[in-house]
PDB file of C-alpha atoms in Angstrom:
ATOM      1  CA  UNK A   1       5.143  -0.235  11.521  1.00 97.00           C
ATOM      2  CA  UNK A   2       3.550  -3.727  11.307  1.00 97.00           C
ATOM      3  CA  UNK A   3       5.818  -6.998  11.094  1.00 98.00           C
ATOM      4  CA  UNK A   4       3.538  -9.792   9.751  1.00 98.00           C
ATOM      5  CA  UNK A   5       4.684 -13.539   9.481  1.00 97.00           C
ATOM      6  CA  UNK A   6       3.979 -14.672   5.806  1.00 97.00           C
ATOM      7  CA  UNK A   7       3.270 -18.588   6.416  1.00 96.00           C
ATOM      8  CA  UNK A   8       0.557 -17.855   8.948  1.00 95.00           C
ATOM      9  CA  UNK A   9      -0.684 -14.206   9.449  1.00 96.00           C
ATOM     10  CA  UNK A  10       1.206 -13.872  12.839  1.00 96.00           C
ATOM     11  CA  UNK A  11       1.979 -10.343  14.317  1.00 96.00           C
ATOM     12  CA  UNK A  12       5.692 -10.295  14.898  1.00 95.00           C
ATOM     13  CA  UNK A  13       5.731  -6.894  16.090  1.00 96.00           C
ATOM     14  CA  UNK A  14       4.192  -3.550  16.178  1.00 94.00           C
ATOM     15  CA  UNK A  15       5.547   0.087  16.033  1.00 93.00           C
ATOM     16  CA  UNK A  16       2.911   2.267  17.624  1.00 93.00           C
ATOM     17  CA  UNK A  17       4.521   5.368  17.157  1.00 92.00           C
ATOM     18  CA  UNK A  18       8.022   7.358  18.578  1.00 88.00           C
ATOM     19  CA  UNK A  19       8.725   8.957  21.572  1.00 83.00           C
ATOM     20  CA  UNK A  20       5.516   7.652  23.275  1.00 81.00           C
ATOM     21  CA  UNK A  21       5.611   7.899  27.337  1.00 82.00           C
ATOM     22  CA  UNK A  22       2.251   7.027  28.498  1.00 80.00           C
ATOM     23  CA  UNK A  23       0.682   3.261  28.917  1.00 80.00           C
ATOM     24  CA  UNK A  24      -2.218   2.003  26.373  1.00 79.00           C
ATOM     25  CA  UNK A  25      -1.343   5.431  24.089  1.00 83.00           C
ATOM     26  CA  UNK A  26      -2.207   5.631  20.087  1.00 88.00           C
ATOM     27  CA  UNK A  27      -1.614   2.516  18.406  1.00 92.00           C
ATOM     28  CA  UNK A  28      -0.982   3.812  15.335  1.00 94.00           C
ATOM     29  CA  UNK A  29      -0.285   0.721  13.673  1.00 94.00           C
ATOM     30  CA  UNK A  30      -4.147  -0.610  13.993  1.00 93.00           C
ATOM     31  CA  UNK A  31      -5.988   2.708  14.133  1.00 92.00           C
ATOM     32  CA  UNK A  32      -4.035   4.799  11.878  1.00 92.00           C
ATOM     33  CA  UNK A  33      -6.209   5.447   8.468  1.00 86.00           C
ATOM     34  CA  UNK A  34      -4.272   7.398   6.322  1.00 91.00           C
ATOM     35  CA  UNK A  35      -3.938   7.071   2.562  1.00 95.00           C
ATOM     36  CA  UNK A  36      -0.864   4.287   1.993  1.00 97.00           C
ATOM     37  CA  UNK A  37      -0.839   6.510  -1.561  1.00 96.00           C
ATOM     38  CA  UNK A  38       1.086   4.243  -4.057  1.00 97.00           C
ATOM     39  CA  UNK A  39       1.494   1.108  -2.050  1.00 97.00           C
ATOM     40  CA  UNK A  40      -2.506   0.789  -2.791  1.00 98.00           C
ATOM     41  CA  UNK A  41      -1.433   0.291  -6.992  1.00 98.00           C
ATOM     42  CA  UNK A  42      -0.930  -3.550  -6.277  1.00 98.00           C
ATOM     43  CA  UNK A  43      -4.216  -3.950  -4.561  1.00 98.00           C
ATOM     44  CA  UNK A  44      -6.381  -2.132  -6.132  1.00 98.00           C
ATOM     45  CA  UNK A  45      -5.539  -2.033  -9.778  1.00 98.00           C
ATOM     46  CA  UNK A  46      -3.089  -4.467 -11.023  1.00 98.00           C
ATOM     47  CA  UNK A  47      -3.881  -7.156  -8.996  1.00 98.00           C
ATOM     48  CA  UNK A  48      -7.833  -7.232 -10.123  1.00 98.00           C
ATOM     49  CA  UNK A  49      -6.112  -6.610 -13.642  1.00 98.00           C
ATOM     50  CA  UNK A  50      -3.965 -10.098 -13.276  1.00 98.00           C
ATOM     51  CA  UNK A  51      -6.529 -11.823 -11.780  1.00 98.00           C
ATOM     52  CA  UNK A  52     -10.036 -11.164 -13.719  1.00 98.00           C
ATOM     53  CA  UNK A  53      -9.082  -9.728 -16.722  1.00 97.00           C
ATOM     54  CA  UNK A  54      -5.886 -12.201 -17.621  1.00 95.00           C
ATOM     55  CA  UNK A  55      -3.704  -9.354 -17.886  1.00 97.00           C
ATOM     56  CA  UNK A  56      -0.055 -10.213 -18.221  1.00 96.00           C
ATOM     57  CA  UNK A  57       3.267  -8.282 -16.751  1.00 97.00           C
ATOM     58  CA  UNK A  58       3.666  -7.616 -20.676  1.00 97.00           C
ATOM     59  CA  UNK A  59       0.050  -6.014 -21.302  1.00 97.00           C
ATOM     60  CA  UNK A  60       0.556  -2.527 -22.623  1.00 98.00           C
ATOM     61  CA  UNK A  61      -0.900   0.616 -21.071  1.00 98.00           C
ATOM     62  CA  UNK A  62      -0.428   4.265 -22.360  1.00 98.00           C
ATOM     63  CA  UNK A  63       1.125   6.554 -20.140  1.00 97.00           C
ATOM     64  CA  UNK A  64      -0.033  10.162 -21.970  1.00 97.00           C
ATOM     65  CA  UNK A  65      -2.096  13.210 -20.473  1.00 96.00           C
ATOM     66  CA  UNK A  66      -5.281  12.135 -18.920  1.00 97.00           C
ATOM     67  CA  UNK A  67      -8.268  13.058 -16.392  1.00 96.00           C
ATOM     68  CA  UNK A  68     -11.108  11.309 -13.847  1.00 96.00           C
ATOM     69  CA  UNK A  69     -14.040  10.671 -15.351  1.00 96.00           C
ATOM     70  CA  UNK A  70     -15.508  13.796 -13.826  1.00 95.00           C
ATOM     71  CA  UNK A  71     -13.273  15.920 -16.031  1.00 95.00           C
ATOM     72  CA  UNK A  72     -10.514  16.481 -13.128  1.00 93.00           C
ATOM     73  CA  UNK A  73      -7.131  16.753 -14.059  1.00 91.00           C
ATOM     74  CA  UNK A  74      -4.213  14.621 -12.397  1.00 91.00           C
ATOM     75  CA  UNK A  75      -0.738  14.150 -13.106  1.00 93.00           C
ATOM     76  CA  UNK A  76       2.719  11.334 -12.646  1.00 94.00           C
ATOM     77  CA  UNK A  77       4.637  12.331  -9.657  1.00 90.00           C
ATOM     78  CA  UNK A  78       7.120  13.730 -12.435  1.00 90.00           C
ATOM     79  CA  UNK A  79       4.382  15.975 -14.426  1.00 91.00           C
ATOM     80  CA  UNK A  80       5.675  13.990 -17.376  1.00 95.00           C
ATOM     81  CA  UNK A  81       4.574  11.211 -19.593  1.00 97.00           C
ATOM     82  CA  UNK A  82       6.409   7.859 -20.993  1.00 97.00           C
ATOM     83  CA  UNK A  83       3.570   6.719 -23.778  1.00 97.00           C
ATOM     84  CA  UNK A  84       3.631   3.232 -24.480  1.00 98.00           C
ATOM     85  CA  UNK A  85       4.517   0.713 -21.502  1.00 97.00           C
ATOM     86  CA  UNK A  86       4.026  -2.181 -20.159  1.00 98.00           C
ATOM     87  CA  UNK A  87       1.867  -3.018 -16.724  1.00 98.00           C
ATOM     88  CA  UNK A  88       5.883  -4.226 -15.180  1.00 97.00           C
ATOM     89  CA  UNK A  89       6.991  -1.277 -16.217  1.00 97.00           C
ATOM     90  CA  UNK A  90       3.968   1.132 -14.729  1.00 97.00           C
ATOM     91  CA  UNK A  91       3.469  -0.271 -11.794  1.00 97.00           C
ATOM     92  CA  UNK A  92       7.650  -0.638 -10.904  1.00 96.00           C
ATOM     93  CA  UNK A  93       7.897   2.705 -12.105  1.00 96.00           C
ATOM     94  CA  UNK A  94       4.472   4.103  -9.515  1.00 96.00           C
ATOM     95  CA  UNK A  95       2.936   5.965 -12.796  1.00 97.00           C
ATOM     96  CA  UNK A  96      -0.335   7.521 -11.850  1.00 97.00           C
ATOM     97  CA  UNK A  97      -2.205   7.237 -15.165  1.00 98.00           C
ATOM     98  CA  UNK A  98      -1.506   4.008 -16.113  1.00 98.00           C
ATOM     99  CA  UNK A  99      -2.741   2.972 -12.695  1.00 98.00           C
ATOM    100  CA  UNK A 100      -6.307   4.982 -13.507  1.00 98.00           C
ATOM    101  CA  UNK A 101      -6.608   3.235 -16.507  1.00 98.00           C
ATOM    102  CA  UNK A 102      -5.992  -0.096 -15.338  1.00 98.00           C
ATOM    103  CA  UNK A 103      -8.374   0.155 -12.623  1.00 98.00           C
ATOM    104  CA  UNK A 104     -11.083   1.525 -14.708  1.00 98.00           C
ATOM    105  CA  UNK A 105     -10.573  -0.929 -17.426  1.00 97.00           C
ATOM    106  CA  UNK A 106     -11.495  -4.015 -14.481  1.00 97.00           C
ATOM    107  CA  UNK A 107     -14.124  -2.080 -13.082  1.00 97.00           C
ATOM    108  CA  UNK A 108     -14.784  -0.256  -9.172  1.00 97.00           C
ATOM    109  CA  UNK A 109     -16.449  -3.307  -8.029  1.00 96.00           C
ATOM    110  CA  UNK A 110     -14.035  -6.338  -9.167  1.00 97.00           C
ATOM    111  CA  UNK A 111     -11.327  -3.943  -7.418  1.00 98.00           C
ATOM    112  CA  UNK A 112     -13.760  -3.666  -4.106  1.00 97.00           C
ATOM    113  CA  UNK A 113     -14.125  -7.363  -4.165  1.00 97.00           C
ATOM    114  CA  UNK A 114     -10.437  -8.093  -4.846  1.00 98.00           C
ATOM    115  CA  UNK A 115      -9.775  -5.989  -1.788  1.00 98.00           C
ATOM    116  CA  UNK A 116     -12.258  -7.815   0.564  1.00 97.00           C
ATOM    117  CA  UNK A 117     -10.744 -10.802   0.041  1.00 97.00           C
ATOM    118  CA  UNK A 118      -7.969  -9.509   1.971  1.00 98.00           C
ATOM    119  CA  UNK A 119     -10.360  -7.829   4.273  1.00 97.00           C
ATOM    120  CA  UNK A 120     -10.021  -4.532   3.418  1.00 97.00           C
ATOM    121  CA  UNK A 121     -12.963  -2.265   3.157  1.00 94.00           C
ATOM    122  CA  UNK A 122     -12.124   1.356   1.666  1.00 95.00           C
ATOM    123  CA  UNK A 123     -14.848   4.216   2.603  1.00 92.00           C
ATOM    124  CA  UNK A 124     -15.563   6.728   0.025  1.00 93.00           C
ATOM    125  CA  UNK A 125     -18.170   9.595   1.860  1.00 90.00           C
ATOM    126  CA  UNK A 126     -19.087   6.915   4.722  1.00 89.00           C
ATOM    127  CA  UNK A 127     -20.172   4.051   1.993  1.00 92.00           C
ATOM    128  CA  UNK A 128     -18.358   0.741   1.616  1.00 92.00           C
ATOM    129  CA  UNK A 129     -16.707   1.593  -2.300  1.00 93.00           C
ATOM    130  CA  UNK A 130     -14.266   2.684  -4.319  1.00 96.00           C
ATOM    131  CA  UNK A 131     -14.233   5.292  -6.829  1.00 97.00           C
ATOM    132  CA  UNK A 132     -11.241   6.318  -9.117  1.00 97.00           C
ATOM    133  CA  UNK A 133      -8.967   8.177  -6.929  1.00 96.00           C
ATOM    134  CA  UNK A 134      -8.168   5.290  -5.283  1.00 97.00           C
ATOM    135  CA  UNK A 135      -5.800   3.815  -8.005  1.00 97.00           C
ATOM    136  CA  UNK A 136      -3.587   6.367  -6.087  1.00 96.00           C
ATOM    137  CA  UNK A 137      -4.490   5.442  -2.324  1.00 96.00           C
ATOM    138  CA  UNK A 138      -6.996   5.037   0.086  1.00 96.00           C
ATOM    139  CA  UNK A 139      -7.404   4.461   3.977  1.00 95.00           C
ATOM    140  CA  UNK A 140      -5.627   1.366   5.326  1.00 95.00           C
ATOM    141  CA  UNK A 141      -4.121   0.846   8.472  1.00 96.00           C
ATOM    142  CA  UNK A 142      -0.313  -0.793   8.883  1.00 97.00           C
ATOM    143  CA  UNK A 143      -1.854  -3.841   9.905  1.00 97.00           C
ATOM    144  CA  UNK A 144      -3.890  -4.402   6.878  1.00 97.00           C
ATOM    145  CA  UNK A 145      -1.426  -3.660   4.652  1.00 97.00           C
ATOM    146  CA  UNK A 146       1.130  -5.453   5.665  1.00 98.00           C
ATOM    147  CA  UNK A 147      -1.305  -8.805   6.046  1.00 98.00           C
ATOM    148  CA  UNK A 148      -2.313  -7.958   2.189  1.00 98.00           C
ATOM    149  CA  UNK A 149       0.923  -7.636   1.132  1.00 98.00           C
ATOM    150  CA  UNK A 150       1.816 -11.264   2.857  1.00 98.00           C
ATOM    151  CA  UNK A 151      -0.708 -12.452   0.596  1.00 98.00           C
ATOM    152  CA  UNK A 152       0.950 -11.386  -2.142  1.00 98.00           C
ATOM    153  CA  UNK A 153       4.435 -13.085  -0.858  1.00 98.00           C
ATOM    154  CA  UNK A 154       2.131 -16.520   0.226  1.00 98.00           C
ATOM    155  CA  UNK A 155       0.762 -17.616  -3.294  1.00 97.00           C
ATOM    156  CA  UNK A 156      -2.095 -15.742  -2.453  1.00 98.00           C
ATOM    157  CA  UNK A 157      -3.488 -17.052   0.302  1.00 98.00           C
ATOM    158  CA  UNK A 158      -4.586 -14.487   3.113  1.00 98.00           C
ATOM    159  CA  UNK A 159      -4.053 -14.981   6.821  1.00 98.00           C
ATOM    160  CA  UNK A 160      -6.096 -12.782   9.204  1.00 97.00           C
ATOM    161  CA  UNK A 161      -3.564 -11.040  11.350  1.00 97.00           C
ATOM    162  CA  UNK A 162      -3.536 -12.750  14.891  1.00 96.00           C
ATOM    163  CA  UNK A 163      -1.550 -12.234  18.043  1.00 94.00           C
ATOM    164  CA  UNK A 164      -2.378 -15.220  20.221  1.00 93.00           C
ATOM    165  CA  UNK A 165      -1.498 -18.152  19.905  1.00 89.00           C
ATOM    166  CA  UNK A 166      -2.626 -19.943  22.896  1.00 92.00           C
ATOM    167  CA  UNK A 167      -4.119 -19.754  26.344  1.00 96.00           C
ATOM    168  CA  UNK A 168      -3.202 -21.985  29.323  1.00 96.00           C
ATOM    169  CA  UNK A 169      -5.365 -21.549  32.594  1.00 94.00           C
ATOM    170  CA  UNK A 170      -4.148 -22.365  36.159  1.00 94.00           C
ATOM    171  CA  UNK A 171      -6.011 -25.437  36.377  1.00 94.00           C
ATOM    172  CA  UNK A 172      -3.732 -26.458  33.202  1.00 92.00           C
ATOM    173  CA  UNK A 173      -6.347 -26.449  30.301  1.00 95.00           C
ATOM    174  CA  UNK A 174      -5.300 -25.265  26.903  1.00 95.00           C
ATOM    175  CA  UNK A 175      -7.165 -23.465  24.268  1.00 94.00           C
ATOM    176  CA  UNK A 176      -5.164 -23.013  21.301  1.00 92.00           C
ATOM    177  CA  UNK A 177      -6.550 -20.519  18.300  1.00 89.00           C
ATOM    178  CA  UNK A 178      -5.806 -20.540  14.838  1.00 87.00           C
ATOM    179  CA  UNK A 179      -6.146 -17.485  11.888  1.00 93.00           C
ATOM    180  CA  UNK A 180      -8.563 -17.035   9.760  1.00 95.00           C
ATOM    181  CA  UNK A 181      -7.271 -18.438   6.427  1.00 97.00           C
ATOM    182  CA  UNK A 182      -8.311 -17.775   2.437  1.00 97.00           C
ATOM    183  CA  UNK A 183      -7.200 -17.770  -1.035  1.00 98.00           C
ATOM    184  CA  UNK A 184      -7.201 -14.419  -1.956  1.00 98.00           C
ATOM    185  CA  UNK A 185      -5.985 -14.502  -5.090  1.00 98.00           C
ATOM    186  CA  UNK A 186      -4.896 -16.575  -7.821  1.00 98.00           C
ATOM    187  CA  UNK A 187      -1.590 -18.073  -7.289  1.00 98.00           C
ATOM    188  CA  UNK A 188      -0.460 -17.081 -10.705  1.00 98.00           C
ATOM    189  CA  UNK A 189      -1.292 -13.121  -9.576  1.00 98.00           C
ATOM    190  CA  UNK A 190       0.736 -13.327  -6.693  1.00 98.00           C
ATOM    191  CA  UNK A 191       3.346 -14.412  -8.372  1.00 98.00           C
ATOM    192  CA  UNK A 192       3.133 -11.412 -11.256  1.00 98.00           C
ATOM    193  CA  UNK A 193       3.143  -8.873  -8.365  1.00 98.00           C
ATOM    194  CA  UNK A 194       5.801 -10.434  -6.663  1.00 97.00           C
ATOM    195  CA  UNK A 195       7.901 -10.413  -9.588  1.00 97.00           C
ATOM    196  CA  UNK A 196       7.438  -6.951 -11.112  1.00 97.00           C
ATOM    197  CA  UNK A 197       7.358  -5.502  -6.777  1.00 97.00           C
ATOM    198  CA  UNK A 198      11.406  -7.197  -6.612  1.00 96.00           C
ATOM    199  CA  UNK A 199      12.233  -5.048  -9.484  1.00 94.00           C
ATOM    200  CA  UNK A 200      11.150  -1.499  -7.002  1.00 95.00           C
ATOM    201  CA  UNK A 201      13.781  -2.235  -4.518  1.00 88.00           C
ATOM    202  CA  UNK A 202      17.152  -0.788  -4.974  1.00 84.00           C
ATOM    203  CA  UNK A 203      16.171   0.594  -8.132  1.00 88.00           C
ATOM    204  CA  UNK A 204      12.709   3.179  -7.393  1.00 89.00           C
ATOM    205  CA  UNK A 205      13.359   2.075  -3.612  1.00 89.00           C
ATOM    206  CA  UNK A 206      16.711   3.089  -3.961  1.00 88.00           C
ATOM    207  CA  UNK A 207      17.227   2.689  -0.019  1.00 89.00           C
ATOM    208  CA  UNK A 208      15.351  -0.343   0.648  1.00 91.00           C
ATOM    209  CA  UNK A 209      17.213  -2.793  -0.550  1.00 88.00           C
ATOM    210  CA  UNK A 210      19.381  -5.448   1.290  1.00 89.00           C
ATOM    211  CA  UNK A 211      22.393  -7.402   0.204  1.00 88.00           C
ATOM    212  CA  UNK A 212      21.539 -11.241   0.305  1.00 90.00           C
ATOM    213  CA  UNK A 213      17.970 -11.301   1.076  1.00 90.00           C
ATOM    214  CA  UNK A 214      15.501 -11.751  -1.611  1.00 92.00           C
ATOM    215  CA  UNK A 215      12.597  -8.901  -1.089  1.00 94.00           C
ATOM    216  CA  UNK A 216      10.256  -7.356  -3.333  1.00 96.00           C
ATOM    217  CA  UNK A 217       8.514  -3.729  -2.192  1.00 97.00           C
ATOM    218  CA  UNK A 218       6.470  -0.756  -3.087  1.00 97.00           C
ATOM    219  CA  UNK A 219       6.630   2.645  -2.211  1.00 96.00           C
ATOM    220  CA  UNK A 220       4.133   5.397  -1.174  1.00 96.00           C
ATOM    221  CA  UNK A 221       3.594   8.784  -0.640  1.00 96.00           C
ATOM    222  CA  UNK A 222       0.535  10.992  -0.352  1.00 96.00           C
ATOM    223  CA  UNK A 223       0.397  15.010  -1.618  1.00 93.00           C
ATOM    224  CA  UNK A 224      -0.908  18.189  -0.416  1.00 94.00           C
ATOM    225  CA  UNK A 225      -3.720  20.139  -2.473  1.00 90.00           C
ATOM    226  CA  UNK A 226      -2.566  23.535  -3.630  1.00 89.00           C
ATOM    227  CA  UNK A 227      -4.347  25.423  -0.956  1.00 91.00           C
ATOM    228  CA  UNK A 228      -2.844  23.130   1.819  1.00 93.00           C
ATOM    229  CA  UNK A 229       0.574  24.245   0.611  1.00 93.00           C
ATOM    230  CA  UNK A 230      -0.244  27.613   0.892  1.00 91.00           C
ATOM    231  CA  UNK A 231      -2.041  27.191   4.420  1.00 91.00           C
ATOM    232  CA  UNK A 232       1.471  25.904   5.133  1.00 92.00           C
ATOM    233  CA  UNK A 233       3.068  28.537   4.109  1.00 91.00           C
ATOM    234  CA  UNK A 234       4.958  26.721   0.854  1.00 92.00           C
ATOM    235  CA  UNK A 235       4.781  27.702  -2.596  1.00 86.00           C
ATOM    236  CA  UNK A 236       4.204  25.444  -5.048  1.00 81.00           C
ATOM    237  CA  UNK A 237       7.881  24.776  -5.901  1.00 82.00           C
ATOM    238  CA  UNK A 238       8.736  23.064  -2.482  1.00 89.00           C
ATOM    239  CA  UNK A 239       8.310  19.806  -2.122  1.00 93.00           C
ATOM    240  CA  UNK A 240       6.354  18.289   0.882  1.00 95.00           C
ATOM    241  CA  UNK A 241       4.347  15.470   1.993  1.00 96.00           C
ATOM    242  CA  UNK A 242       1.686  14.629   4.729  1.00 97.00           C
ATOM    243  CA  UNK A 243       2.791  10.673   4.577  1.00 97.00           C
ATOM    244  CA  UNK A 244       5.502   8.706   3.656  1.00 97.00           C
ATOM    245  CA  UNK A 245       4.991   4.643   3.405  1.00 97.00           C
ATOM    246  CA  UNK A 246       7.036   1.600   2.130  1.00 97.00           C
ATOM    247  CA  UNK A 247       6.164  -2.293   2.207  1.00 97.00           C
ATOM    248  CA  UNK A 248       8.390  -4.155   1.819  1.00 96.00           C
ATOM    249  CA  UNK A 249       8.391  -8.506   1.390  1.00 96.00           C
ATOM    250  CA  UNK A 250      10.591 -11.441   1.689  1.00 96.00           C
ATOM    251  CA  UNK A 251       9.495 -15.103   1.787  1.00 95.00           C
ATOM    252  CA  UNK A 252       9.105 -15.380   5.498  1.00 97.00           C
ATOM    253  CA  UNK A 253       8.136 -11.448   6.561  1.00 97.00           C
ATOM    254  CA  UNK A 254       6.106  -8.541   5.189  1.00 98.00           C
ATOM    255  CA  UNK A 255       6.627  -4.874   7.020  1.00 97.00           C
ATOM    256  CA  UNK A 256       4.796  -1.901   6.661  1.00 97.00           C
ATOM    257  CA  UNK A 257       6.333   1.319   7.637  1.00 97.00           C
ATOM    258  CA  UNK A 258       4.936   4.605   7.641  1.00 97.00           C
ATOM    259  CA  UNK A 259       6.078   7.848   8.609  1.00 97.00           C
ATOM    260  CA  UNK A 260       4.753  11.438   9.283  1.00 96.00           C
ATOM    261  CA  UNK A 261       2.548  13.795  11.848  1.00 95.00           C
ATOM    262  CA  UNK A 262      -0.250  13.036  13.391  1.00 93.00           C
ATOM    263  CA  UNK A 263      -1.745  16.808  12.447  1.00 94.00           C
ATOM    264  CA  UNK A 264      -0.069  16.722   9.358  1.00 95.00           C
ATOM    265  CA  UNK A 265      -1.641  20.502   8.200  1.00 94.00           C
ATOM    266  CA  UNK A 266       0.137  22.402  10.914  1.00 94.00           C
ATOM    267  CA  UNK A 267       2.975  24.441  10.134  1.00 92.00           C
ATOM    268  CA  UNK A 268       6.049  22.582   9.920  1.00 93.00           C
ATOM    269  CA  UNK A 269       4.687  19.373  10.162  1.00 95.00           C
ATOM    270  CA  UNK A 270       5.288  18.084   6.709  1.00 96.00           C
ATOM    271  CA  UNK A 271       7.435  15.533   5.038  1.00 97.00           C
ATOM    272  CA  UNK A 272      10.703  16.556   2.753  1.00 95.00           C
ATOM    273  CA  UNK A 273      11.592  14.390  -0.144  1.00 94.00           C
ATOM    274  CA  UNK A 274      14.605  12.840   1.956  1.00 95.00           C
ATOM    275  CA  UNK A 275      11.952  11.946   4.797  1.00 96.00           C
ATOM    276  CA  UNK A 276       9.681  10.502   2.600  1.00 96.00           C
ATOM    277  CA  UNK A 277      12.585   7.912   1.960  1.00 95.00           C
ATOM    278  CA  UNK A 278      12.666   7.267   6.031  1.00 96.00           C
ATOM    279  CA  UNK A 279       9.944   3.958   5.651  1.00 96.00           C
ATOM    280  CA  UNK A 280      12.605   2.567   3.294  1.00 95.00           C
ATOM    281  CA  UNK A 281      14.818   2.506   5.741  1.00 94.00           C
ATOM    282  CA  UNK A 282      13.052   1.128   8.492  1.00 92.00           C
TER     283      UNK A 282
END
C-alpha cells in the first residue's frame, strides 16, 4: 500500500508487504510491477478522452460484442453487454469494451503522453508504449498510482512522490527540498474523474466506502488465461485472480492497496472473489 498526501506529493506511509521479518526486504510498494487491471481505465482512457478530445461524463459509448484490432476476442467481467451508455456510466460500472473504444478513439500516443505527465512509463515488449490491452491494465507500481490518482483529487496538478523533507547537519545547516510539481491535466478533467470515481464507492466498491468522509475510488483486478487456470488446477467455472487492487481518494489523501502472491501461478496461490475485495478494505 502507498499513502500519498494530495496538496504536495508527500509519502505518508508505505506497506511493503505482510509478515516480513528481515531488514531492507521487498518493498513492494516501489518495485512491485504488476498490472493495477481496472484502476488503469482513468489514466489511460477516459482521462485522455476528457482532456483532448472534449469528451463529456454524458458522451455515449456502446457497450456490445467486440475484439482488438488484431482480431482477438475479449469480454466485460460479466460476459454480458449493456448497449448504449454513457462514459459515467462505463467507467463507474469498470466495462471492458467501452474502455477499448475510448482509448482507441484518442489514440495510443495521446494516452502515452497523458500518462507521462504523471510520470508513468508503461513497457509493452521492452519499448516505452502502449498498445490496446492496456485500456484494461498495465505495470505500475503502488507508488505511482497512488501519486496519479492524487492528481486526479488536486485539480490536476502532479506532485512527484517525495519522502524528505529536510536535512539538518551537526554544524546546524539546513537544506530543505521540495517535489517536483506539474499540471497534469486539465482542471476541468480532474474534476470529471473525480466526480464519476465518487459514484464507485459503496456502490461497485461496495466495501470501500466510509460514513462522513467524502472519497471517490476505483477498483481493480487482473485474470488468469485459460491455460493458467488449468496449470492451477481450476476449471473454468471457478473464479480466481492473480491481483486484487483498489485506490481510493479524499481531498487530503490518496491510497493504493494491492493484494495477492508474489508467485501468483503456484498452486494455491490465487485470489477468490471475496479476497479480491481485501484492497477495499484496507
Amino acid at each position: 500500500a502507498s499513502i500519498v498526501d494530495v496538496d504536495n506529493g508527500q509519502l505518508v506511509a508505505l506497506i511493503g508487504g505482510r509478515k516480513q521479518e528481515v531488514a531492507m526486504g521487498l518493498n513492494r510498494a516501489n518495485t512491485l510491477n504488476r498490472s493495477i487491471g481496472s484502476t488503469m481505465k482513468p489514466l489511460s482512457a477516459y482521462g485522455p478522452a476528457l482532456e483532448y478530445l472534449n469528451f463529456s461524463t454524458g458522451t455515449l459509448v456502446v457497450d456490445e460484442p467486440y475484439t482488438y484490432s488484431s482480431g482477438q476476442e475479449f469480454y466485460n467481467y460479466d460476459f454480458e453487454y449493456e448497449g448504449n451508455m454513457t462514459l459515467r456510466e462505463a467507467l463507474a460500472g469498470s466495462r471492458n469494451i467501452p474502455a477499448l473504444k475510448v482509448l482507441q478513439a484518442v489514440g495510443l500516443d495521446n494516452a502515452y503522453a497523458f500518462l507521462q505527465k504523471m510520470d508513468i512509463n508503461i513497457l509493452n515488449d521492452n519499448k516505452r508504449e502502449l498498445v490496446e490491452a492496456n485500456a484494461l491494465g498495465g505495470g505500475i507500481t503502488p507508488i505511482q498510482l497512488s501519486a496519479a490518482y492524487a492528481a486526479i483529487a488536486n485539480y490536476g496538478e502532479y506532485n512527484k512522490p517525495y519522502t524528505v523533507n529536510r536535512v539538518v547537519t551537526s554544524a546546524g545547516t539546513e537544506e530543505v527540498f521540495e517535489t517536483e510539481t506539474r499540471q497534469a491535466m486539465k482542471d476541468t478533467t480532474a474534476y470529471m474523474l473525480t466526480d464519476i470515481l465518487k459514484g464507485v464507492a459503496g456502490v461497485f466498491a461496495i466495501s470501500s466506502d466510509i460514513e462522513g468522509i467524502y472519497l471517490a475510488g476505483k477498483t481493480g483486478t487482473t485474470n488468469y488465461t485459460e491455460d493458467q487456470l488449468a496449470a492451477l488446477g481450476l476449471n473454468q467455472g471457478t473464479y480466481a485472480a492473480p491481483d486484487g487492487w483498489y485506490v481510493g481518494m479524499s481531498p487530503q489523501y490518496s491510497i493504493s492497496s494491492w493484494v495477492g502472491y508474489d508467485n501468483p501461478n503456484e498452486p494455491g496461490n490465487y485470489l477468490t472473489l471475496e479476497e479480491t475485495a481485501i484492497p477495499q478494505h484496507i
